[in-house]
Amino acid sequence: TTSAQIWLETDRPSEVRVLYWQEPRLQYRTSINGVVERGEAAVSTAATAPHTGIIQLEGLKPGWLIYYELEVDGRPIRPATPQVFSLMPPDRQVGTKRQPADISVAITSCTYPARVPVQPIWDQIGAYRPDAHLLIGDNNYMPNRPEAYETDKETVAFVMPRYHRFLRDIPGLKSLLATTPSYGIWDDHDYGPNNSDRTFRWRELTLDLFKRYYPNPSAGLSNVPGIFTKFQIADAEFFLLDDRYHRDPNEAPDRKTMFGAAQLEWLRNGLASSQATFKIIVNGNSMLVDRHGSGEYWANFGNERDEFLRWLFDNKITGVVFVAGDWHVGTLSRLHRPEDGYPLYELLTSNSAVRLAPGSPEYGQGHYRFHQFVGPEYLGFNFGLVKLRGARGARTISLEIIDSQGEVRSGLTLKESDLTPGWTG
């Protein structure tokens, strides 16, 4: 609500200056009589390629619009994108009470620029004007086969950052990133080859490059490498996970972990201390669906998932919702077992721009091996939208799958009381 980071990349080490001004935003009515204010900030981009940098803006006005321009080595830059964004919405004043803001967050995964160079989904996300955007894995597609990486480090270090960079050149997405607070995690295709894990030869290199291109609030812990991070918007706290760096190989007969003990301890500590109404756990792979031995999913790794869910309910953690990607469909799933305190829901959004099979139906069969799915599998291009609405104590969370024409293909609205041990059905 009062600060921002502007990420950038230059062709060579450069001195970059941002000139910005703040404009009162009528929408939130907290700044209706404010006066436009100017400011500037600067950064030196990295001396070694990729030449990325982050400019930190501090002391901004809650709820205001921020317009900005860039100068690189003293030369004004005029990119073909809007250069304005909103700060996170502040709490609302309703009578004598402060109420959490109504917010929306867009979610995408599975974007393949080489296969789908013209991608309609980004214009629809922009039209919904979300408060934030999460790229939750397979944001771009690096080489699929492990053999492609059996080369020297210099070649891998040359190629990998360009996949991240070319993603940002997609029309529509480029404007979305320039105007919308964005966060990102990886799945296999932006970590390395298909179904890759902790044994990937270049995992240290790919970790370093990902952190350069995704300026999240944090990346792992000082003693636990990875890209997992967390942040809060209004009364929703988001926990973004890393399902690759510590993952046992899928084919290992004794596979036990998708996330690693240290990351799960971080997650448990964060959930236990969170005061947010909704705790949204985000991962590149499904966390709730059990496909009974087929494909990548959390239940396929020993007892790790079930032990975590047992801890969740033993400690009466409320308001938990899951978000996932990877499967090239958009759908909603539900897991409620007799021992669980309340039903768990997962918004699975994928295929923002991977493929549309010629002549294929719009809808799949649902999770035909998982009887608790909620709604069909939509096979077309789609993104997810999470919306929070209502007064404190009576908040709702809506989970939606939206297609490339802006139409809601699947949706579910839950009351905060639906995600508590007092749930009555």
CSV table of C-alpha atoms in Angstrom, one decimal:
chain,number,residue,atom,x,y,z
A,1,THR,CA,0.0,0.0,0.0
A,2,THR,CA,3.0,2.4,0.5
A,3,SER,CA,5.9,1.0,-1.6
A,4,ALA,CA,6.6,-0.7,-4.9
A,5,GLN,CA,9.4,-2.4,-6.8
A,6,ILE,CA,10.0,-1.8,-10.4
A,7,TRP,CA,12.0,-4.6,-12.1
A,8,LEU,CA,13.9,-4.0,-15.3
A,9,GLU,CA,16.6,-5.4,-17.5
A,10,THR,CA,19.1,-3.5,-19.7
A,11,ASP,CA,21.4,-4.7,-22.5
A,12,ARG,CA,24.5,-3.8,-20.6
A,13,PRO,CA,25.4,-2.6,-17.1
A,14,SER,CA,23.6,0.8,-16.8
A,15,GLU,CA,22.5,3.5,-14.5
A,16,VAL,CA,18.7,3.7,-14.5
A,17,ARG,CA,16.6,6.5,-13.1
A,18,VAL,CA,12.8,6.3,-12.5
A,19,LEU,CA,10.9,9.6,-12.6
A,20,TYR,CA,7.4,9.1,-11.1
A,21,TRP,CA,4.5,11.0,-9.9
A,22,GLN,CA,1.6,10.1,-7.6
A,23,GLU,CA,-2.0,10.9,-8.6
A,24,PRO,CA,-5.0,10.7,-6.1
A,25,ARG,CA,-7.3,7.8,-7.1
A,26,LEU,CA,-11.0,8.6,-6.8
A,27,GLN,CA,-12.0,4.9,-6.6
A,28,TYR,CA,-10.9,4.5,-3.0
A,29,ARG,CA,-12.0,8.0,-1.8
A,30,THR,CA,-9.2,8.2,0.7
A,31,SER,CA,-7.3,10.6,-1.6
A,32,ILE,CA,-10.0,12.5,-3.4
A,33,ASN,CA,-8.6,16.0,-2.4
A,34,GLY,CA,-4.9,15.1,-2.7
A,35,VAL,CA,-2.3,17.0,-4.7
A,36,VAL,CA,-0.1,15.4,-7.4
A,37,GLU,CA,3.4,14.6,-6.0
A,38,ARG,CA,6.7,13.9,-7.8
A,39,GLY,CA,9.6,11.7,-6.9
A,40,GLU,CA,12.6,9.8,-8.4
A,41,ALA,CA,14.7,6.8,-7.6
A,42,ALA,CA,17.7,5.1,-9.2
A,43,VAL,CA,19.6,1.8,-9.5
A,44,SER,CA,22.6,0.3,-11.2
A,45,THR,CA,21.8,-2.9,-13.1
A,46,ALA,CA,23.9,-6.0,-12.6
A,47,ALA,CA,27.4,-6.0,-13.8
A,48,THR,CA,27.1,-9.5,-15.2
A,49,ALA,CA,24.5,-10.8,-17.6
A,50,PRO,CA,21.5,-10.8,-17.3
A,51,HIS,CA,21.7,-7.1,-16.4
A,52,THR,CA,18.7,-6.9,-14.2
A,53,GLY,CA,17.8,-4.5,-11.4
A,54,ILE,CA,15.1,-3.4,-9.0
A,55,ILE,CA,14.2,0.1,-8.2
A,56,GLN,CA,12.5,0.6,-4.8
A,57,LEU,CA,9.9,3.3,-4.3
A,58,GLU,CA,9.1,4.1,-0.7
A,59,GLY,CA,6.8,6.5,1.1
A,60,LEU,CA,4.0,6.2,-1.4
A,61,LYS,CA,0.4,7.2,-0.7
A,62,PRO,CA,-2.0,4.3,0.0
A,63,GLY,CA,-4.5,3.7,-2.8
A,64,TRP,CA,-2.9,6.2,-5.2
A,65,LEU,CA,-1.9,5.8,-8.9
A,66,ILE,CA,1.8,5.8,-9.7
A,67,TYR,CA,2.9,6.9,-13.2
A,68,TYR,CA,6.5,6.4,-14.1
A,69,GLU,CA,9.2,6.9,-16.8
A,70,LEU,CA,12.6,5.5,-17.2
A,71,GLU,CA,16.0,7.0,-18.1
A,72,VAL,CA,18.8,4.5,-19.0
A,73,ASP,CA,22.3,6.1,-18.8
A,74,GLY,CA,20.6,9.5,-19.1
A,75,ARG,CA,18.5,8.6,-22.2
A,76,PRO,CA,14.7,8.5,-21.9
A,77,ILE,CA,13.1,5.2,-22.7
A,78,ARG,CA,9.6,5.0,-24.3
A,79,PRO,CA,8.5,1.4,-24.3
A,80,ALA,CA,5.2,0.6,-26.0
A,81,THR,CA,3.4,-0.1,-22.8
A,82,PRO,CA,1.4,1.9,-20.3
A,83,GLN,CA,3.6,2.9,-17.4
A,84,VAL,CA,1.1,3.3,-14.5
A,85,PHE,CA,0.0,1.1,-11.7
A,86,SER,CA,-2.2,1.2,-8.6
A,87,LEU,CA,-0.9,0.6,-5.1
A,88,MET,CA,-2.6,-2.2,-3.2
A,89,PRO,CA,-6.0,-1.0,-2.0
A,90,PRO,CA,-6.1,0.2,1.6
A,91,ASP,CA,-8.7,-0.7,4.2
A,92,ARG,CA,-12.1,0.9,3.7
A,93,GLN,CA,-13.7,3.3,6.2
A,94,VAL,CA,-17.3,2.2,6.6
A,95,GLY,CA,-19.0,4.3,9.3
A,96,THR,CA,-16.9,4.1,12.4
A,97,LYS,CA,-15.2,0.8,11.4
A,98,ARG,CA,-12.3,-0.1,9.2
A,99,GLN,CA,-13.1,-2.9,6.7
A,100,PRO,CA,-10.7,-4.9,4.5
A,101,ALA,CA,-10.7,-3.9,0.9
A,102,ASP,CA,-12.4,-5.9,-1.8
A,103,ILE,CA,-9.7,-7.4,-4.0
A,104,SER,CA,-9.1,-9.7,-7.0
A,105,VAL,CA,-6.0,-11.6,-8.0
A,106,ALA,CA,-5.5,-13.2,-11.4
A,107,ILE,CA,-3.6,-16.5,-11.7
A,108,THR,CA,-2.0,-18.0,-14.8
A,109,SER,CA,0.2,-21.0,-15.7
A,110,CYS,CA,1.4,-22.8,-18.7
A,111,THR,CA,2.4,-20.2,-21.3
A,112,TYR,CA,4.2,-21.4,-24.5
A,113,PRO,CA,5.3,-18.5,-26.6
A,114,ALA,CA,6.9,-20.7,-29.3
A,115,ARG,CA,3.6,-22.7,-29.8
A,116,VAL,CA,1.1,-19.8,-29.2
A,117,PRO,CA,2.9,-16.5,-30.2
A,118,VAL,CA,-0.4,-14.6,-30.2
A,119,GLN,CA,-2.1,-15.0,-26.9
A,120,PRO,CA,-5.5,-13.6,-26.2
A,121,ILE,CA,-5.7,-14.3,-22.5
A,122,TRP,CA,-3.7,-11.3,-21.4
A,123,ASP,CA,-6.2,-8.7,-22.8
A,124,GLN,CA,-9.0,-10.4,-20.8
A,125,ILE,CA,-7.0,-10.3,-17.6
A,126,GLY,CA,-6.2,-6.7,-18.2
A,127,ALA,CA,-10.0,-6.0,-18.7
A,128,TYR,CA,-10.7,-7.5,-15.3
A,129,ARG,CA,-8.1,-5.1,-13.8
A,130,PRO,CA,-6.9,-7.4,-10.9
A,131,ASP,CA,-5.1,-6.0,-7.9
A,132,ALA,CA,-2.3,-8.5,-8.5
A,133,HIS,CA,-1.2,-11.2,-10.9
A,134,LEU,CA,0.4,-14.5,-10.0
A,135,LEU,CA,2.4,-16.6,-12.6
A,136,ILE,CA,2.4,-20.0,-10.9
A,137,GLY,CA,4.6,-22.2,-13.1
A,138,ASP,CA,5.4,-23.3,-16.6
A,139,ASN,CA,5.4,-19.5,-17.2
A,140,ASN,CA,7.6,-20.3,-20.2
A,141,TYR,CA,8.8,-23.6,-21.7
A,142,MET,CA,12.5,-24.4,-21.6
A,143,PRO,CA,13.8,-27.5,-23.5
A,144,ASN,CA,11.7,-30.5,-22.6
A,145,ARG,CA,14.2,-33.3,-22.8
A,146,PRO,CA,17.0,-33.7,-20.3
A,147,GLU,CA,19.5,-34.4,-23.1
A,148,ALA,CA,19.2,-30.8,-24.2
A,149,TYR,CA,21.0,-29.7,-21.1
A,150,GLU,CA,24.0,-32.0,-21.6
A,151,THR,CA,26.2,-29.2,-22.7
A,152,ASP,CA,28.6,-26.7,-21.1
A,153,LYS,CA,27.6,-24.2,-18.4
A,154,GLU,CA,28.2,-21.2,-20.7
A,155,THR,CA,25.6,-22.4,-23.2
A,156,VAL,CA,23.0,-23.1,-20.5
A,157,ALA,CA,23.7,-19.7,-18.9
A,158,PHE,CA,23.2,-18.0,-22.3
A,159,VAL,CA,20.0,-19.8,-23.2
A,160,MET,CA,18.1,-19.9,-19.9
A,161,PRO,CA,17.7,-16.2,-19.2
A,162,ARG,CA,16.4,-15.7,-22.7
A,163,TYR,CA,13.4,-17.9,-22.1
A,164,HIS,CA,12.5,-15.7,-19.2
A,165,ARG,CA,13.2,-12.5,-21.2
A,166,PHE,CA,11.2,-13.6,-24.3
A,167,LEU,CA,8.2,-14.3,-22.1
A,168,ARG,CA,8.1,-10.7,-21.2
A,169,ASP,CA,8.0,-9.7,-24.9
A,170,ILE,CA,4.6,-11.2,-25.5
A,171,PRO,CA,2.1,-8.5,-26.4
A,172,GLY,CA,-0.5,-8.1,-23.8
A,173,LEU,CA,1.6,-9.8,-21.1
A,174,LYS,CA,4.2,-7.0,-21.4
A,175,SER,CA,1.6,-4.4,-20.7
A,176,LEU,CA,0.1,-6.4,-17.9
A,177,LEU,CA,3.5,-6.7,-16.1
A,178,ALA,CA,4.1,-3.0,-16.5
A,179,THR,CA,0.8,-2.1,-14.9
A,180,THR,CA,0.0,-4.9,-12.4
A,181,PRO,CA,1.8,-6.0,-9.3
A,182,SER,CA,3.1,-9.5,-10.3
A,183,TYR,CA,4.6,-12.4,-8.5
A,184,GLY,CA,5.9,-15.7,-9.8
A,185,ILE,CA,7.0,-19.3,-9.0
A,186,TRP,CA,8.2,-22.1,-11.2
A,187,ASP,CA,7.1,-25.6,-12.2
A,188,ASP,CA,9.2,-28.0,-14.2
A,189,HIS,CA,9.3,-26.2,-17.5
A,190,ASP,CA,10.7,-22.9,-16.2
A,191,TYR,CA,13.0,-24.8,-13.8
A,192,GLY,CA,14.5,-27.3,-16.3
A,193,PRO,CA,13.3,-30.3,-18.3
A,194,ASN,CA,10.0,-32.1,-18.1
A,195,ASN,CA,9.2,-33.5,-14.6
A,196,SER,CA,12.6,-32.2,-13.2
A,197,ASP,CA,13.6,-32.4,-9.6
A,198,ARG,CA,16.4,-31.9,-7.1
A,199,THR,CA,18.8,-34.0,-9.2
A,200,PHE,CA,18.7,-31.5,-12.1
A,201,ARG,CA,22.3,-30.8,-13.0
A,202,TRP,CA,21.9,-27.0,-13.3
A,203,ARG,CA,19.6,-26.4,-10.4
A,204,GLU,CA,21.9,-23.8,-8.8
A,205,LEU,CA,22.2,-21.9,-12.0
A,206,THR,CA,18.4,-22.0,-12.7
A,207,LEU,CA,17.7,-20.9,-9.2
A,208,ASP,CA,19.9,-17.8,-9.5
A,209,LEU,CA,18.5,-16.9,-12.9
A,210,PHE,CA,14.9,-17.2,-11.7
A,211,LYS,CA,15.5,-15.0,-8.7
A,212,ARG,CA,16.9,-12.4,-11.1
A,213,TYR,CA,13.7,-12.3,-13.2
A,214,TYR,CA,11.1,-12.6,-10.5
A,215,PRO,CA,11.6,-10.0,-7.8
A,216,ASN,CA,9.3,-11.6,-5.2
A,217,PRO,CA,9.4,-10.3,-1.6
A,218,SER,CA,11.8,-13.2,-0.7
A,219,ALA,CA,13.2,-16.4,-2.1
A,220,GLY,CA,13.7,-19.3,0.3
A,221,LEU,CA,15.4,-18.7,3.6
A,222,SER,CA,19.0,-17.8,4.4
A,223,ASN,CA,19.7,-21.4,5.1
A,224,VAL,CA,17.1,-23.0,2.8
A,225,PRO,CA,17.5,-22.4,-0.9
A,226,GLY,CA,14.5,-22.1,-3.1
A,227,ILE,CA,11.9,-19.7,-4.5
A,228,PHE,CA,9.1,-20.1,-1.9
A,229,THR,CA,7.8,-16.8,-0.5
A,230,LYS,CA,4.7,-15.2,1.1
A,231,PHE,CA,2.9,-11.8,1.1
A,232,GLN,CA,-0.4,-10.3,2.1
A,233,ILE,CA,-3.0,-8.3,0.2
A,234,ALA,CA,-5.9,-7.0,2.4
A,235,ASP,CA,-6.9,-9.9,4.6
A,236,ALA,CA,-5.6,-12.7,2.3
A,237,GLU,CA,-2.1,-14.1,2.9
A,238,PHE,CA,-0.5,-15.9,-0.1
A,239,PHE,CA,2.0,-18.7,0.4
A,240,LEU,CA,3.9,-19.5,-2.8
A,241,LEU,CA,5.7,-22.8,-2.8
A,242,ASP,CA,8.7,-24.3,-4.6
A,243,ASP,CA,7.9,-27.9,-5.8
A,244,ARG,CA,11.1,-28.5,-7.7
A,245,TYR,CA,14.3,-27.6,-5.9
A,246,HIS,CA,13.8,-30.1,-3.0
A,247,ARG,CA,11.6,-32.7,-4.8
A,248,ASP,CA,12.4,-36.4,-4.9
A,249,PRO,CA,12.5,-37.9,-8.4
A,250,ASN,CA,9.0,-39.0,-9.5
A,251,GLU,CA,10.4,-42.4,-10.5
A,252,ALA,CA,12.2,-43.0,-7.2
A,253,PRO,CA,10.7,-46.0,-5.4
A,254,ASP,CA,11.2,-44.4,-2.0
A,255,ARG,CA,10.0,-40.9,-3.0
A,256,LYS,CA,8.9,-39.0,0.2
A,257,THR,CA,9.0,-35.3,-0.4
A,258,MET,CA,7.8,-32.8,-3.0
A,259,PHE,CA,8.7,-29.7,-0.9
A,260,GLY,CA,11.3,-30.7,1.7
A,261,ALA,CA,11.1,-30.7,5.5
A,262,ALA,CA,12.5,-27.2,5.9
A,263,GLN,CA,10.1,-25.6,3.4
A,264,LEU,CA,7.1,-27.3,5.0
A,265,GLU,CA,8.2,-26.1,8.4
A,266,TRP,CA,8.3,-22.6,7.1
A,267,LEU,CA,4.8,-23.1,5.7
A,268,ARG,CA,3.4,-24.4,9.0
A,269,ASN,CA,5.0,-21.6,10.9
A,270,GLY,CA,3.5,-19.0,8.5
A,271,LEU,CA,0.1,-20.5,8.7
A,272,ALA,CA,0.1,-20.8,12.5
A,273,SER,CA,1.1,-17.2,12.9
A,274,SER,CA,-1.1,-15.7,10.1
A,275,GLN,CA,-3.9,-13.4,11.2
A,276,ALA,CA,-5.4,-13.3,7.6
A,277,THR,CA,-9.0,-14.4,7.0
A,278,PHE,CA,-7.9,-16.5,4.0
A,279,LYS,CA,-4.6,-18.3,3.7
A,280,ILE,CA,-4.1,-19.2,0.0
A,281,ILE,CA,-1.5,-21.9,-0.7
A,282,VAL,CA,-0.1,-21.7,-4.2
A,283,ASN,CA,1.9,-24.3,-6.1
A,284,GLY,CA,2.7,-25.3,-9.7
A,285,ASN,CA,1.3,-28.8,-9.2
A,286,SER,CA,-1.9,-30.1,-7.7
A,287,MET,CA,-1.9,-30.5,-4.0
A,288,LEU,CA,-5.3,-32.0,-3.3
A,289,VAL,CA,-6.2,-34.3,-6.3
A,290,ASP,CA,-5.2,-38.0,-5.9
A,291,ARG,CA,-4.8,-39.5,-9.4
A,292,HIS,CA,-3.9,-42.9,-8.0
A,293,GLY,CA,-0.4,-43.3,-9.5
A,294,SER,CA,-0.8,-41.3,-12.7
A,295,GLY,CA,1.1,-38.1,-13.1
A,296,GLU,CA,2.7,-35.5,-10.8
A,297,TYR,CA,0.7,-34.7,-7.6
A,298,TRP,CA,1.5,-34.3,-3.9
A,299,ALA,CA,-0.3,-37.5,-2.7
A,300,ASN,CA,2.2,-39.5,-4.8
A,301,PHE,CA,5.1,-38.6,-2.4
A,302,GLY,CA,4.8,-40.9,0.7
A,303,ASN,CA,2.8,-39.5,3.6
A,304,GLU,CA,3.9,-35.9,3.2
A,305,ARG,CA,0.6,-34.5,2.1
A,306,ASP,CA,-1.6,-36.4,4.5
A,307,GLU,CA,0.7,-35.5,7.5
A,308,PHE,CA,0.5,-31.8,6.5
A,309,LEU,CA,-3.3,-31.9,6.3
A,310,ARG,CA,-3.5,-33.7,9.6
A,311,TRP,CA,-1.4,-30.9,11.2
A,312,LEU,CA,-3.6,-28.3,9.5
A,313,PHE,CA,-6.8,-29.6,11.1
A,314,ASP,CA,-5.1,-30.6,14.4
A,315,ASN,CA,-4.0,-26.9,14.8
A,316,LYS,CA,-7.4,-25.6,13.7
A,317,ILE,CA,-6.0,-23.5,10.9
A,318,THR,CA,-9.0,-21.8,9.2
A,319,GLY,CA,-9.6,-20.2,5.8
A,320,VAL,CA,-7.2,-22.4,3.8
A,321,VAL,CA,-7.6,-22.5,0.0
A,322,PHE,CA,-5.3,-24.1,-2.6
A,323,VAL,CA,-4.3,-22.8,-6.0
A,324,ALA,CA,-2.4,-24.9,-8.6
A,325,GLY,CA,-1.6,-25.2,-12.3
A,326,ASP,CA,0.2,-27.6,-14.7
A,327,TRP,CA,-2.5,-29.8,-16.2
A,328,HIS,CA,-3.6,-27.7,-19.2
A,329,VAL,CA,-7.1,-27.4,-17.9
A,330,GLY,CA,-9.1,-25.1,-15.7
A,331,THR,CA,-11.2,-26.7,-13.0
A,332,LEU,CA,-12.2,-26.7,-9.3
A,333,SER,CA,-11.6,-29.7,-6.9
A,334,ARG,CA,-12.8,-30.5,-3.4
A,335,LEU,CA,-11.3,-32.8,-0.8
A,336,HIS,CA,-13.3,-33.6,2.4
A,337,ARG,CA,-12.6,-36.7,4.4
A,338,PRO,CA,-14.3,-37.7,7.6
A,339,GLU,CA,-11.3,-36.7,9.7
A,340,ASP,CA,-11.1,-33.2,8.2
A,341,GLY,CA,-12.4,-30.2,10.0
A,342,TYR,CA,-13.8,-28.6,6.8
A,343,PRO,CA,-13.7,-29.2,3.1
A,344,LEU,CA,-10.6,-28.1,1.2
A,345,TYR,CA,-10.9,-26.5,-2.3
A,346,GLU,CA,-8.3,-26.2,-5.1
A,347,LEU,CA,-8.6,-23.8,-8.0
A,348,LEU,CA,-6.5,-25.4,-10.8
A,349,THR,CA,-5.9,-22.9,-13.6
A,350,SER,CA,-3.7,-23.8,-16.5
A,351,ASN,CA,-3.4,-23.5,-20.3
A,352,SER,CA,-3.2,-19.7,-20.4
A,353,ALA,CA,-1.5,-20.3,-23.8
A,354,VAL,CA,-0.2,-23.8,-24.5
A,355,ARG,CA,-2.5,-25.5,-27.0
A,356,LEU,CA,-6.0,-26.0,-28.3
A,357,ALA,CA,-6.4,-29.4,-29.9
A,358,PRO,CA,-8.2,-29.1,-33.3
A,359,GLY,CA,-11.7,-30.4,-33.0
A,360,SER,CA,-11.5,-31.1,-29.3
A,361,PRO,CA,-14.4,-30.4,-27.0
A,362,GLU,CA,-14.5,-27.4,-24.8
A,363,TYR,CA,-14.9,-29.5,-21.6
A,364,GLY,CA,-13.2,-32.6,-20.4
A,365,GLN,CA,-14.6,-35.4,-18.2
A,366,GLY,CA,-13.7,-33.8,-14.8
A,367,HIS,CA,-11.4,-35.8,-12.6
A,368,TYR,CA,-13.0,-39.1,-13.4
A,369,ARG,CA,-10.7,-40.9,-11.0
A,370,PHE,CA,-11.5,-38.4,-8.2
A,371,HIS,CA,-15.1,-38.3,-7.2
A,372,GLN,CA,-15.0,-34.9,-5.4
A,373,PHE,CA,-14.4,-32.6,-8.3
A,374,VAL,CA,-16.5,-29.4,-8.4
A,375,GLY,CA,-17.5,-28.6,-11.9
A,376,PRO,CA,-16.0,-29.7,-15.3
A,377,GLU,CA,-12.5,-29.4,-16.7
A,378,TYR,CA,-12.5,-26.5,-19.2
A,379,LEU,CA,-9.9,-27.3,-21.9
A,380,GLY,CA,-9.7,-23.9,-23.6
A,381,PHE,CA,-7.3,-21.0,-22.8
A,382,ASN,CA,-8.1,-19.8,-19.3
A,383,PHE,CA,-7.0,-18.0,-16.2
A,384,GLY,CA,-8.0,-18.1,-12.6
A,385,LEU,CA,-9.5,-15.2,-10.6
A,386,VAL,CA,-9.7,-15.1,-6.8
A,387,LYS,CA,-12.0,-12.4,-5.4
A,388,LEU,CA,-12.5,-11.4,-1.8
A,389,ARG,CA,-15.6,-9.4,-0.9
A,390,GLY,CA,-17.7,-8.4,2.2
A,391,ALA,CA,-17.4,-7.0,5.7
A,392,ARG,CA,-15.0,-8.2,8.3
A,393,GLY,CA,-16.4,-11.4,9.9
A,394,ALA,CA,-18.6,-12.1,6.9
A,395,ARG,CA,-16.0,-12.2,4.0
A,396,THR,CA,-16.5,-14.4,0.9
A,397,ILE,CA,-13.9,-15.8,-1.4
A,398,SER,CA,-14.8,-16.6,-5.1
A,399,LEU,CA,-12.8,-19.0,-7.2
A,400,GLU,CA,-13.4,-18.6,-11.0
A,401,ILE,CA,-12.0,-20.1,-14.2
A,402,ILE,CA,-12.3,-17.5,-17.0
A,403,ASP,CA,-11.8,-18.1,-20.7
A,404,SER,CA,-10.0,-16.0,-23.4
A,405,GLN,CA,-13.3,-14.2,-24.2
A,406,GLY,CA,-13.8,-13.1,-20.6
A,407,GLU,CA,-16.6,-15.6,-19.8
A,408,VAL,CA,-16.7,-17.4,-16.5
A,409,ARG,CA,-16.6,-21.1,-17.2
A,410,SER,CA,-16.6,-22.4,-13.7
A,411,GLY,CA,-17.0,-20.7,-10.3
A,412,LEU,CA,-17.6,-21.2,-6.7
A,413,THR,CA,-18.2,-18.7,-3.8
A,414,LEU,CA,-17.4,-19.7,-0.2
A,415,LYS,CA,-18.1,-17.9,3.0
A,416,GLU,CA,-15.3,-17.6,5.5
A,417,SER,CA,-17.5,-19.8,7.8
A,418,ASP,CA,-17.3,-22.5,5.2
A,419,LEU,CA,-13.5,-22.8,5.9
A,420,THR,CA,-13.7,-23.3,9.7
A,421,PRO,CA,-14.1,-26.4,11.9
A,422,GLY,CA,-17.6,-25.1,12.6
A,423,TRP,CA,-18.6,-25.8,9.0
A,424,THR,CA,-22.1,-27.4,8.9
A,425,GLY,CA,-22.4,-28.2,5.2
